[in-house]
């Protein structure tokens, strides 16, 4: 890290805690150029450096999902996603870790408050881990004995708490989900400290390399009952304690990367000349059309994400039901944001031609980051299938990824 980069990081993170949505967004925007300057270093480290974690903490991003009763800054899903988008304009891996790490406040909302406050005594505590039920939790007196192995623990290299999805067993037999849901297998999320897990350095990837998304495992780990929760059965139902709550801010990452790429190429265009025609890029028809199409695609993707977020939040705030159509709309907007961002950056990469592959051009890294993001379970074709099935009354393959019960 250069002296100037160190000073920039220190300058941005030196202020006191951010206490309002406006302050958090302003700090995220101020942090973005610092993250951009450190992006290559973050990628090479394959995890976030300690001072970058401190920088992210200083923005207030990790506490923005805690409610007012906890002293939280009370950001709506729209405002939370705007913060993640702003950070992603600096670095995709840092924004991805911020998006995952800020779920602490959401998880707390599914639990009894005394236990949640025990686990999260500080609103800046960072959570990492994976929710798919890859583990087995045998019910014992006072809690569970947990054994399992999980992948994609984004941010686990710097987190304060680790979550892991499990299926519950009692006396060796699968346990049914408690009423009022009932029926299907009992899926729970356990919360523990990172030192209680064995973490494996498996994260050698082509994209999102700086997120440190390593594998982790546990064997016969005791977790108290109160340190677990269910998405299907929140202890205290609220607008924030709904199954798709942890998915809402995800599109902020690809949207921010696409915005950064467009800004980068538009700035580059001021000094570029088309070799065959000797025409300045701002006057070149091909370049004009490419930039306009990319801006149009990003505009549509952003409006889809923010429009569905705003509409569904208004329904929840009013105590109204967010029906299947509304849930599907949000899921489709989410998938479209990831795929549209990848299409945009791919088009810009091709537009710039060979200049895109030479350092310090960030276009190659942005494209690799987006390719990695688009492999996430919530962006796969099964989400489109599930959405279409719900709209037509068929059987969805993965309703949970849409925030709907099985």
mmCIF file of C-alpha atoms in Angstrom:
data_model
loop_
_atom_site.group_PDB
_atom_site.id
_atom_site.type_symbol
_atom_site.label_atom_id
_atom_site.label_comp_id
_atom_site.label_asym_id
_atom_site.label_seq_id
_atom_site.Cartn_x
_atom_site.Cartn_y
_atom_site.Cartn_z
ATOM 1 C CA UNK A 1 0.000 0.000 0.000
ATOM 2 C CA UNK A 2 1.355 3.421 -0.928
ATOM 3 C CA UNK A 3 1.711 6.244 1.608
ATOM 4 C CA UNK A 4 -0.959 8.257 -0.220
ATOM 5 C CA UNK A 5 -3.388 5.301 -0.094
ATOM 6 C CA UNK A 6 -2.766 4.845 3.620
ATOM 7 C CA UNK A 7 -3.389 8.521 4.278
ATOM 8 C CA UNK A 8 -6.575 8.469 2.200
ATOM 9 C CA UNK A 9 -7.899 5.459 4.120
ATOM 10 C CA UNK A 10 -7.059 7.118 7.427
ATOM 11 C CA UNK A 11 -8.696 10.401 6.408
ATOM 12 C CA UNK A 12 -11.982 8.792 5.441
ATOM 13 C CA UNK A 13 -12.234 6.540 8.504
ATOM 14 C CA UNK A 14 -11.172 9.091 11.119
ATOM 15 C CA UNK A 15 -14.616 10.580 11.775
ATOM 16 C CA UNK A 16 -16.946 9.438 14.574
ATOM 17 C CA UNK A 17 -19.847 7.036 14.083
ATOM 18 C CA UNK A 18 -22.409 7.759 11.370
ATOM 19 C CA UNK A 19 -25.887 8.004 12.895
ATOM 20 C CA UNK A 20 -28.195 8.912 9.993
ATOM 21 C CA UNK A 21 -28.958 7.416 6.570
ATOM 22 C CA UNK A 22 -27.580 10.528 4.919
ATOM 23 C CA UNK A 23 -24.276 10.297 6.797
ATOM 24 C CA UNK A 24 -23.841 6.615 5.988
ATOM 25 C CA UNK A 25 -24.448 7.170 2.272
ATOM 26 C CA UNK A 26 -22.119 10.184 2.225
ATOM 27 C CA UNK A 27 -19.359 8.161 3.878
ATOM 28 C CA UNK A 28 -19.857 5.262 1.481
ATOM 29 C CA UNK A 29 -19.478 7.646 -1.435
ATOM 30 C CA UNK A 30 -16.350 9.149 0.133
ATOM 31 C CA UNK A 31 -14.898 5.672 0.694
ATOM 32 C CA UNK A 32 -15.431 4.565 -2.918
ATOM 33 C CA UNK A 33 -12.368 6.342 -4.424
ATOM 34 C CA UNK A 34 -10.196 4.896 -1.648
ATOM 35 C CA UNK A 35 -11.520 1.410 -2.370
ATOM 36 C CA UNK A 36 -10.918 1.924 -6.090
ATOM 37 C CA UNK A 37 -7.302 2.906 -5.430
ATOM 38 C CA UNK A 38 -6.825 -0.260 -3.349
ATOM 39 C CA UNK A 39 -8.840 -2.636 -5.559
ATOM 40 C CA UNK A 40 -5.858 -4.398 -7.129
ATOM 41 C CA UNK A 41 -4.280 -4.896 -3.706
ATOM 42 C CA UNK A 42 -7.570 -6.261 -2.316
ATOM 43 C CA UNK A 43 -7.793 -8.733 -5.183
ATOM 44 C CA UNK A 44 -4.216 -9.928 -4.736
ATOM 45 C CA UNK A 45 -4.682 -10.358 -0.958
ATOM 46 C CA UNK A 46 -7.803 -12.519 -1.565
ATOM 47 C CA UNK A 47 -9.408 -10.877 1.464
ATOM 48 C CA UNK A 48 -9.999 -7.379 2.805
ATOM 49 C CA UNK A 49 -6.968 -5.792 4.488
ATOM 50 C CA UNK A 50 -7.521 -4.762 8.105
ATOM 51 C CA UNK A 51 -7.536 -1.043 7.366
ATOM 52 C CA UNK A 52 -10.149 -1.538 4.637
ATOM 53 C CA UNK A 53 -12.352 -3.360 7.157
ATOM 54 C CA UNK A 54 -11.912 -0.405 9.521
ATOM 55 C CA UNK A 55 -12.815 1.941 6.674
ATOM 56 C CA UNK A 56 -16.030 0.013 5.988
ATOM 57 C CA UNK A 57 -16.901 -0.001 9.700
ATOM 58 C CA UNK A 58 -16.445 3.771 9.791
ATOM 59 C CA UNK A 59 -19.115 4.252 7.125
ATOM 60 C CA UNK A 60 -21.770 2.692 9.383
ATOM 61 C CA UNK A 61 -22.692 0.084 6.773
ATOM 62 C CA UNK A 62 -22.617 -2.867 9.173
ATOM 63 C CA UNK A 63 -25.142 -1.332 11.559
ATOM 64 C CA UNK A 64 -27.627 0.007 9.043
ATOM 65 C CA UNK A 65 -30.136 -2.869 9.393
ATOM 66 C CA UNK A 66 -30.583 -2.491 13.153
ATOM 67 C CA UNK A 67 -33.886 -0.923 14.237
ATOM 68 C CA UNK A 68 -34.386 2.332 16.107
ATOM 69 C CA UNK A 69 -35.031 0.432 19.354
ATOM 70 C CA UNK A 70 -31.396 -0.705 19.203
ATOM 71 C CA UNK A 71 -30.117 2.769 18.385
ATOM 72 C CA UNK A 72 -29.875 1.871 14.713
ATOM 73 C CA UNK A 73 -29.909 4.486 11.947
ATOM 74 C CA UNK A 74 -33.181 3.142 10.454
ATOM 75 C CA UNK A 75 -32.423 2.757 6.751
ATOM 76 C CA UNK A 76 -35.075 1.419 4.411
ATOM 77 C CA UNK A 77 -34.131 -1.375 1.969
ATOM 78 C CA UNK A 78 -33.847 1.281 -0.749
ATOM 79 C CA UNK A 79 -31.390 3.313 1.322
ATOM 80 C CA UNK A 80 -29.390 0.232 2.315
ATOM 81 C CA UNK A 81 -29.048 -0.800 -1.335
ATOM 82 C CA UNK A 82 -27.925 2.707 -2.294
ATOM 83 C CA UNK A 83 -25.099 2.434 0.251
ATOM 84 C CA UNK A 84 -23.962 -0.939 -1.118
ATOM 85 C CA UNK A 85 -24.153 0.449 -4.666
ATOM 86 C CA UNK A 86 -21.972 3.408 -3.680
ATOM 87 C CA UNK A 87 -19.321 1.123 -2.158
ATOM 88 C CA UNK A 88 -19.391 -1.123 -5.239
ATOM 89 C CA UNK A 89 -18.394 1.820 -7.382
ATOM 90 C CA UNK A 90 -15.083 1.571 -5.516
ATOM 91 C CA UNK A 91 -14.536 -2.173 -5.241
ATOM 92 C CA UNK A 92 -16.831 -5.131 -5.814
ATOM 93 C CA UNK A 93 -15.281 -7.426 -3.178
ATOM 94 C CA UNK A 94 -15.479 -4.760 -0.470
ATOM 95 C CA UNK A 95 -19.098 -4.038 -1.364
ATOM 96 C CA UNK A 96 -19.932 -7.747 -1.416
ATOM 97 C CA UNK A 97 -18.482 -8.154 2.079
ATOM 98 C CA UNK A 98 -20.385 -5.088 3.258
ATOM 99 C CA UNK A 99 -23.615 -6.471 1.792
ATOM 100 C CA UNK A 100 -23.117 -9.775 3.609
ATOM 101 C CA UNK A 101 -21.738 -8.302 6.827
ATOM 102 C CA UNK A 102 -24.627 -5.880 7.346
ATOM 103 C CA UNK A 103 -27.045 -8.797 7.801
ATOM 104 C CA UNK A 104 -26.292 -8.769 11.538
ATOM 105 C CA UNK A 105 -29.210 -6.417 12.153
ATOM 106 C CA UNK A 106 -31.529 -8.515 9.986
ATOM 107 C CA UNK A 107 -30.607 -11.754 11.758
ATOM 108 C CA UNK A 108 -31.144 -10.089 15.128
ATOM 109 C CA UNK A 109 -34.704 -9.327 14.038
ATOM 110 C CA UNK A 110 -35.530 -13.039 13.771
ATOM 111 C CA UNK A 111 -34.392 -13.790 17.328
ATOM 112 C CA UNK A 112 -35.589 -13.074 20.853
ATOM 113 C CA UNK A 113 -34.133 -9.700 21.800
ATOM 114 C CA UNK A 114 -32.121 -10.804 24.901
ATOM 115 C CA UNK A 115 -30.264 -13.448 22.882
ATOM 116 C CA UNK A 116 -29.809 -11.106 19.919
ATOM 117 C CA UNK A 117 -28.325 -8.417 22.162
ATOM 118 C CA UNK A 118 -25.992 -11.008 23.686
ATOM 119 C CA UNK A 119 -24.752 -11.981 20.224
ATOM 120 C CA UNK A 120 -24.657 -8.445 18.839
ATOM 121 C CA UNK A 121 -23.708 -6.087 21.701
ATOM 122 C CA UNK A 122 -22.171 -3.696 19.177
ATOM 123 C CA UNK A 123 -24.039 -2.516 16.082
ATOM 124 C CA UNK A 124 -20.818 -2.641 14.041
ATOM 125 C CA UNK A 125 -20.343 -6.399 14.450
ATOM 126 C CA UNK A 126 -19.868 -8.170 11.124
ATOM 127 C CA UNK A 127 -21.591 -11.422 10.188
ATOM 128 C CA UNK A 128 -20.400 -13.931 7.596
ATOM 129 C CA UNK A 129 -21.450 -17.380 6.481
ATOM 130 C CA UNK A 130 -23.925 -19.327 4.378
ATOM 131 C CA UNK A 131 -27.586 -20.089 5.002
ATOM 132 C CA UNK A 132 -28.149 -23.238 2.854
ATOM 133 C CA UNK A 133 -28.764 -26.177 5.236
ATOM 134 C CA UNK A 134 -25.494 -28.000 4.614
ATOM 135 C CA UNK A 135 -25.155 -28.914 8.287
ATOM 136 C CA UNK A 136 -26.923 -31.252 10.669
ATOM 137 C CA UNK A 137 -28.124 -30.051 14.077
ATOM 138 C CA UNK A 138 -28.979 -32.838 16.503
ATOM 139 C CA UNK A 139 -31.366 -31.595 19.168
ATOM 140 C CA UNK A 140 -29.929 -31.926 22.698
ATOM 141 C CA UNK A 141 -30.758 -30.449 26.076
ATOM 142 C CA UNK A 142 -30.593 -26.656 25.769
ATOM 143 C CA UNK A 143 -29.725 -26.492 22.090
ATOM 144 C CA UNK A 144 -28.078 -28.418 19.260
ATOM 145 C CA UNK A 145 -24.946 -30.358 18.406
ATOM 146 C CA UNK A 146 -23.943 -29.073 14.976
ATOM 147 C CA UNK A 147 -21.813 -30.820 12.369
ATOM 148 C CA UNK A 148 -21.372 -29.723 8.778
ATOM 149 C CA UNK A 149 -19.306 -28.093 6.080
ATOM 150 C CA UNK A 150 -20.281 -24.889 4.311
ATOM 151 C CA UNK A 151 -18.948 -22.968 1.313
ATOM 152 C CA UNK A 152 -18.833 -19.310 0.349
ATOM 153 C CA UNK A 153 -18.320 -17.706 3.758
ATOM 154 C CA UNK A 154 -17.841 -14.236 2.287
ATOM 155 C CA UNK A 155 -16.084 -11.969 4.776
ATOM 156 C CA UNK A 156 -15.248 -14.822 7.159
ATOM 157 C CA UNK A 157 -11.615 -13.635 7.253
ATOM 158 C CA UNK A 158 -12.627 -10.506 9.192
ATOM 159 C CA UNK A 159 -16.053 -11.246 10.710
ATOM 160 C CA UNK A 160 -17.235 -11.217 14.334
ATOM 161 C CA UNK A 161 -20.028 -13.793 14.000
ATOM 162 C CA UNK A 162 -20.560 -16.773 11.691
ATOM 163 C CA UNK A 163 -23.924 -18.142 10.612
ATOM 164 C CA UNK A 164 -24.553 -21.600 9.175
ATOM 165 C CA UNK A 165 -27.674 -23.289 7.813
ATOM 166 C CA UNK A 166 -28.666 -26.641 9.299
ATOM 167 C CA UNK A 167 -31.446 -29.203 9.234
ATOM 168 C CA UNK A 168 -32.678 -30.223 12.677
ATOM 169 C CA UNK A 169 -32.760 -33.854 13.817
ATOM 170 C CA UNK A 170 -34.267 -35.285 17.004
ATOM 171 C CA UNK A 171 -33.218 -38.746 18.162
ATOM 172 C CA UNK A 172 -31.624 -39.305 14.775
ATOM 173 C CA UNK A 173 -34.759 -38.510 12.776
ATOM 174 C CA UNK A 174 -35.463 -35.375 10.685
ATOM 175 C CA UNK A 175 -37.638 -32.922 12.574
ATOM 176 C CA UNK A 176 -40.625 -31.194 10.953
ATOM 177 C CA UNK A 177 -40.792 -27.422 10.888
ATOM 178 C CA UNK A 178 -42.684 -25.991 13.891
ATOM 179 C CA UNK A 179 -46.192 -24.672 13.442
ATOM 180 C CA UNK A 180 -47.640 -22.498 12.015
ATOM 181 C CA UNK A 181 -45.472 -23.401 9.019
ATOM 182 C CA UNK A 182 -45.149 -27.144 9.627
ATOM 183 C CA UNK A 183 -44.781 -29.760 6.914
ATOM 184 C CA UNK A 184 -41.280 -29.474 5.548
ATOM 185 C CA UNK A 185 -37.928 -30.190 7.190
ATOM 186 C CA UNK A 186 -36.900 -27.918 10.035
ATOM 187 C CA UNK A 187 -34.314 -25.517 8.595
ATOM 188 C CA UNK A 188 -32.559 -23.275 11.101
ATOM 189 C CA UNK A 189 -29.653 -20.851 11.142
ATOM 190 C CA UNK A 190 -27.082 -21.155 13.915
ATOM 191 C CA UNK A 191 -24.918 -18.238 15.065
ATOM 192 C CA UNK A 192 -21.490 -18.693 16.648
ATOM 193 C CA UNK A 193 -18.042 -17.118 16.865
ATOM 194 C CA UNK A 194 -15.551 -17.584 13.995
ATOM 195 C CA UNK A 195 -13.016 -19.323 16.247
ATOM 196 C CA UNK A 196 -15.573 -22.104 16.839
ATOM 197 C CA UNK A 197 -15.245 -23.172 13.194
ATOM 198 C CA UNK A 198 -12.372 -24.594 11.180
ATOM 199 C CA UNK A 199 -11.810 -22.260 8.230
ATOM 200 C CA UNK A 200 -10.155 -23.555 5.059
ATOM 201 C CA UNK A 201 -8.324 -21.245 2.647
ATOM 202 C CA UNK A 202 -10.080 -22.403 -0.513
ATOM 203 C CA UNK A 203 -10.850 -19.055 -2.126
ATOM 204 C CA UNK A 204 -8.721 -19.091 -5.298
ATOM 205 C CA UNK A 205 -11.102 -17.571 -7.828
ATOM 206 C CA UNK A 206 -11.108 -15.455 -10.958
ATOM 207 C CA UNK A 207 -13.636 -12.944 -9.613
ATOM 208 C CA UNK A 208 -14.609 -11.394 -6.265
ATOM 209 C CA UNK A 209 -11.227 -12.662 -5.116
ATOM 210 C CA UNK A 210 -10.956 -10.062 -2.356
ATOM 211 C CA UNK A 211 -14.107 -11.253 -0.579
ATOM 212 C CA UNK A 212 -12.258 -14.057 1.251
ATOM 213 C CA UNK A 213 -15.258 -16.370 0.761
ATOM 214 C CA UNK A 214 -13.673 -19.441 2.296
ATOM 215 C CA UNK A 215 -15.075 -22.825 3.280
ATOM 216 C CA UNK A 216 -15.668 -23.585 6.955
ATOM 217 C CA UNK A 217 -16.723 -26.582 9.005
ATOM 218 C CA UNK A 218 -17.801 -27.666 12.472
ATOM 219 C CA UNK A 219 -17.947 -30.999 14.244
ATOM 220 C CA UNK A 220 -20.148 -31.613 17.271
ATOM 221 C CA UNK A 221 -20.351 -27.883 18.025
ATOM 222 C CA UNK A 222 -22.846 -27.055 20.781
ATOM 223 C CA UNK A 223 -25.042 -24.053 19.937
ATOM 224 C CA UNK A 224 -27.647 -22.876 22.471
ATOM 225 C CA UNK A 225 -31.253 -22.871 21.240
ATOM 226 C CA UNK A 226 -31.499 -19.104 21.690
ATOM 227 C CA UNK A 227 -28.512 -18.597 19.380
ATOM 228 C CA UNK A 228 -30.453 -20.037 16.446
ATOM 229 C CA UNK A 229 -33.384 -18.792 14.393
ATOM 230 C CA UNK A 230 -35.743 -19.690 11.559
ATOM 231 C CA UNK A 231 -36.598 -17.530 8.570
ATOM 232 C CA UNK A 232 -40.029 -19.178 8.508
ATOM 233 C CA UNK A 233 -40.776 -18.525 12.190
ATOM 234 C CA UNK A 234 -39.344 -15.193 13.397
ATOM 235 C CA UNK A 235 -39.766 -14.699 17.140
ATOM 236 C CA UNK A 236 -41.215 -11.224 16.622
ATOM 237 C CA UNK A 237 -42.650 -10.731 13.097
ATOM 238 C CA UNK A 238 -41.856 -7.340 11.556
ATOM 239 C CA UNK A 239 -41.396 -5.761 8.107
ATOM 240 C CA UNK A 240 -37.686 -6.594 8.350
ATOM 241 C CA UNK A 241 -38.140 -10.193 9.526
ATOM 242 C CA UNK A 242 -39.315 -11.694 6.238
ATOM 243 C CA UNK A 243 -37.636 -14.475 4.218
ATOM 244 C CA UNK A 244 -36.230 -12.281 1.436
ATOM 245 C CA UNK A 245 -34.782 -9.617 3.741
ATOM 246 C CA UNK A 246 -31.170 -10.733 3.243
ATOM 247 C CA UNK A 247 -31.583 -10.700 -0.551
ATOM 248 C CA UNK A 248 -32.765 -7.118 -0.895
ATOM 249 C CA UNK A 249 -29.439 -5.301 -1.031
ATOM 250 C CA UNK A 250 -27.637 -7.815 -3.251
ATOM 251 C CA UNK A 251 -28.299 -5.965 -6.555
ATOM 252 C CA UNK A 252 -26.457 -2.935 -5.218
ATOM 253 C CA UNK A 253 -23.152 -4.659 -5.955
ATOM 254 C CA UNK A 254 -23.601 -5.317 -9.704
ATOM 255 C CA UNK A 255 -25.376 -1.988 -10.211
ATOM 256 C CA UNK A 256 -22.470 -0.129 -8.611
ATOM 257 C CA UNK A 257 -19.889 -1.993 -10.693
ATOM 258 C CA UNK A 258 -21.783 -1.251 -13.916
ATOM 259 C CA UNK A 259 -22.029 2.430 -12.976
ATOM 260 C CA UNK A 260 -18.305 2.609 -12.271
ATOM 261 C CA UNK A 261 -17.504 0.939 -15.605
ATOM 262 C CA UNK A 262 -19.717 3.312 -17.551
ATOM 263 C CA UNK A 263 -18.202 6.345 -15.827
ATOM 264 C CA UNK A 264 -14.711 5.014 -16.550
ATOM 265 C CA UNK A 265 -15.338 4.515 -20.272
ATOM 266 C CA UNK A 266 -17.181 7.816 -20.660
ATOM 267 C CA UNK A 267 -14.184 9.599 -19.134
ATOM 268 C CA UNK A 268 -11.809 7.614 -21.365
ATOM 269 C CA UNK A 269 -13.853 8.592 -24.412
ATOM 270 C CA UNK A 270 -12.926 12.251 -23.989
ATOM 271 C CA UNK A 271 -9.373 11.483 -25.121
ATOM 272 C CA UNK A 272 -9.905 8.579 -27.504
ATOM 273 C CA UNK A 273 -9.817 8.637 -31.296
ATOM 274 C CA UNK A 274 -11.232 5.913 -33.535
ATOM 275 C CA UNK A 275 -8.240 4.657 -35.517
ATOM 276 C CA UNK A 276 -9.964 3.637 -38.780
ATOM 277 C CA UNK A 277 -11.904 6.916 -39.129
ATOM 278 C CA UNK A 278 -9.599 9.221 -37.115
ATOM 279 C CA UNK A 279 -12.775 10.453 -35.489
ATOM 280 C CA UNK A 280 -12.911 11.517 -31.841
ATOM 281 C CA UNK A 281 -14.937 9.065 -29.768
ATOM 282 C CA UNK A 282 -17.506 11.654 -28.632
ATOM 283 C CA UNK A 283 -18.344 12.173 -32.311
ATOM 284 C CA UNK A 284 -18.254 8.518 -33.349
ATOM 285 C CA UNK A 285 -21.595 6.882 -34.157
ATOM 286 C CA UNK A 286 -20.527 3.407 -33.008
ATOM 287 C CA UNK A 287 -19.319 4.674 -29.633
ATOM 288 C CA UNK A 288 -22.367 6.881 -29.152
ATOM 289 C CA UNK A 289 -24.716 3.966 -29.761
ATOM 290 C CA UNK A 290 -22.797 1.617 -27.457
ATOM 291 C CA UNK A 291 -22.732 4.065 -24.559
ATOM 292 C CA UNK A 292 -26.394 4.973 -25.005
ATOM 293 C CA UNK A 293 -27.443 1.304 -25.012
ATOM 294 C CA UNK A 294 -25.412 0.587 -21.875
ATOM 295 C CA UNK A 295 -26.918 3.570 -20.084
ATOM 296 C CA UNK A 296 -30.401 2.454 -21.131
ATOM 297 C CA UNK A 297 -29.799 -1.066 -19.837
ATOM 298 C CA UNK A 298 -28.497 0.221 -16.510
ATOM 299 C CA UNK A 299 -31.385 2.666 -16.190
ATOM 300 C CA UNK A 300 -33.951 -0.114 -16.650
ATOM 301 C CA UNK A 301 -32.130 -2.463 -14.261
ATOM 302 C CA UNK A 302 -31.880 0.175 -11.520
ATOM 303 C CA UNK A 303 -35.525 1.159 -11.811
ATOM 304 C CA UNK A 304 -36.547 -2.477 -11.617
ATOM 305 C CA UNK A 305 -34.582 -3.017 -8.411
ATOM 306 C CA UNK A 306 -35.460 0.199 -6.641
ATOM 307 C CA UNK A 307 -39.052 0.210 -7.829
ATOM 308 C CA UNK A 308 -39.792 -3.265 -6.451
ATOM 309 C CA UNK A 309 -37.886 -2.574 -3.236
ATOM 310 C CA UNK A 310 -39.872 0.594 -2.639
ATOM 311 C CA UNK A 311 -43.238 -0.953 -3.500
ATOM 312 C CA UNK A 312 -42.775 -4.054 -1.335
ATOM 313 C CA UNK A 313 -41.481 -2.032 1.609
ATOM 314 C CA UNK A 314 -44.481 0.262 1.435
ATOM 315 C CA UNK A 315 -46.750 -2.793 1.568
ATOM 316 C CA UNK A 316 -44.891 -4.204 4.578
ATOM 317 C CA UNK A 317 -44.937 -0.877 6.380
ATOM 318 C CA UNK A 318 -48.686 -0.651 5.853
ATOM 319 C CA UNK A 319 -49.187 -4.144 7.255
ATOM 320 C CA UNK A 320 -50.352 -5.436 3.876
ATOM 321 C CA UNK A 321 -49.405 -8.768 2.383
ATOM 322 C CA UNK A 322 -46.557 -8.973 -0.080
ATOM 323 C CA UNK A 323 -48.065 -11.526 -2.407
ATOM 324 C CA UNK A 324 -46.373 -13.981 -4.769
ATOM 325 C CA UNK A 325 -46.511 -11.559 -7.705
ATOM 326 C CA UNK A 326 -44.703 -8.875 -5.698
ATOM 327 C CA UNK A 327 -42.102 -11.364 -4.467
ATOM 328 C CA UNK A 328 -41.538 -12.643 -7.991
ATOM 329 C CA UNK A 329 -41.162 -9.100 -9.305
ATOM 330 C CA UNK A 330 -38.420 -8.379 -6.764
ATOM 331 C CA UNK A 331 -36.628 -11.638 -7.577
ATOM 332 C CA UNK A 332 -36.763 -10.991 -11.322
ATOM 333 C CA UNK A 333 -35.464 -7.452 -10.842
ATOM 334 C CA UNK A 334 -32.634 -8.887 -8.769
ATOM 335 C CA UNK A 335 -31.644 -11.457 -11.401
ATOM 336 C CA UNK A 336 -31.905 -8.853 -14.147
ATOM 337 C CA UNK A 337 -29.623 -6.445 -12.267
ATOM 338 C CA UNK A 338 -26.808 -9.007 -12.118
ATOM 339 C CA UNK A 339 -27.186 -10.147 -15.711
ATOM 340 C CA UNK A 340 -27.660 -6.657 -17.124
ATOM 341 C CA UNK A 341 -24.557 -5.412 -15.298
ATOM 342 C CA UNK A 342 -22.507 -8.257 -16.765
ATOM 343 C CA UNK A 343 -23.846 -7.490 -20.256
ATOM 344 C CA UNK A 344 -23.025 -3.803 -19.840
ATOM 345 C CA UNK A 345 -19.449 -4.346 -18.697
ATOM 346 C CA UNK A 346 -18.895 -6.988 -21.382
ATOM 347 C CA UNK A 347 -20.073 -4.516 -24.034
ATOM 348 C CA UNK A 348 -17.772 -1.815 -22.664
ATOM 349 C CA UNK A 349 -14.874 -4.275 -22.567
ATOM 350 C CA UNK A 350 -15.432 -5.015 -26.266
ATOM 351 C CA UNK A 351 -15.875 -1.331 -27.079
ATOM 352 C CA UNK A 352 -12.503 -0.440 -25.576
ATOM 353 C CA UNK A 353 -10.861 -3.434 -27.354
ATOM 354 C CA UNK A 354 -7.211 -4.140 -26.500
ATOM 355 C CA UNK A 355 -6.945 -1.265 -24.013
ATOM 356 C CA UNK A 356 -9.259 -3.237 -21.737
ATOM 357 C CA UNK A 357 -6.691 -5.970 -21.111
ATOM 358 C CA UNK A 358 -3.762 -3.758 -20.119
ATOM 359 C CA UNK A 359 -3.258 -2.671 -16.533
ATOM 360 C CA UNK A 360 -4.217 -0.360 -14.933
ATOM 361 C CA UNK A 361 -7.544 -0.725 -16.776
ATOM 362 C CA UNK A 362 -10.090 -2.071 -14.245
ATOM 363 C CA UNK A 363 -12.458 -3.396 -16.930
ATOM 364 C CA UNK A 364 -11.019 -6.901 -16.859
ATOM 365 C CA UNK A 365 -11.400 -7.124 -13.071
ATOM 366 C CA UNK A 366 -14.935 -5.726 -13.180
ATOM 367 C CA UNK A 367 -15.934 -8.295 -15.797
ATOM 368 C CA UNK A 368 -14.408 -11.142 -13.794
ATOM 369 C CA UNK A 369 -16.125 -9.902 -10.634
ATOM 370 C CA UNK A 370 -19.489 -9.842 -12.393
ATOM 371 C CA UNK A 371 -18.962 -13.286 -13.869
ATOM 372 C CA UNK A 372 -18.314 -14.576 -10.349
ATOM 373 C CA UNK A 373 -21.393 -12.811 -8.954
ATOM 374 C CA UNK A 374 -23.596 -14.282 -11.649
ATOM 375 C CA UNK A 375 -22.726 -17.780 -10.440
ATOM 376 C CA UNK A 376 -24.536 -17.088 -7.164
ATOM 377 C CA UNK A 377 -27.555 -19.295 -6.490
ATOM 378 C CA UNK A 378 -29.928 -16.323 -6.579
ATOM 379 C CA UNK A 379 -28.960 -15.475 -10.173
ATOM 380 C CA UNK A 380 -29.331 -18.907 -11.760
ATOM 381 C CA UNK A 381 -31.885 -20.077 -14.334
ATOM 382 C CA UNK A 382 -33.724 -21.979 -11.599
ATOM 383 C CA UNK A 383 -34.816 -18.602 -10.227
ATOM 384 C CA UNK A 384 -36.408 -17.728 -13.555
ATOM 385 C CA UNK A 385 -38.021 -21.172 -13.649
ATOM 386 C CA UNK A 386 -39.356 -20.738 -10.123
ATOM 387 C CA UNK A 387 -40.658 -17.269 -10.925
ATOM 388 C CA UNK A 388 -42.403 -18.504 -14.064
ATOM 389 C CA UNK A 389 -43.860 -21.485 -12.226
ATOM 390 C CA UNK A 390 -45.327 -19.282 -9.514
ATOM 391 C CA UNK A 391 -46.809 -16.902 -12.078
ATOM 392 C CA UNK A 392 -48.405 -19.827 -13.923
ATOM 393 C CA UNK A 393 -49.414 -21.931 -10.935
ATOM 394 C CA UNK A 394 -46.740 -24.565 -11.530
ATOM 395 C CA UNK A 395 -44.113 -26.059 -9.200
ATOM 396 C CA UNK A 396 -41.068 -23.868 -8.498
ATOM 397 C CA UNK A 397 -37.684 -25.560 -8.151
ATOM 398 C CA UNK A 398 -36.309 -23.035 -5.671
ATOM 399 C CA UNK A 399 -39.019 -20.909 -4.007
ATOM 400 C CA UNK A 400 -36.748 -20.035 -1.070
ATOM 401 C CA UNK A 401 -34.488 -17.976 -3.347
ATOM 402 C CA UNK A 402 -37.543 -15.888 -4.176
ATOM 403 C CA UNK A 403 -38.308 -15.328 -0.508
ATOM 404 C CA UNK A 404 -41.285 -17.695 -0.604
ATOM 405 C CA UNK A 405 -41.962 -20.778 1.520
ATOM 406 C CA UNK A 406 -41.588 -24.230 -0.006
#
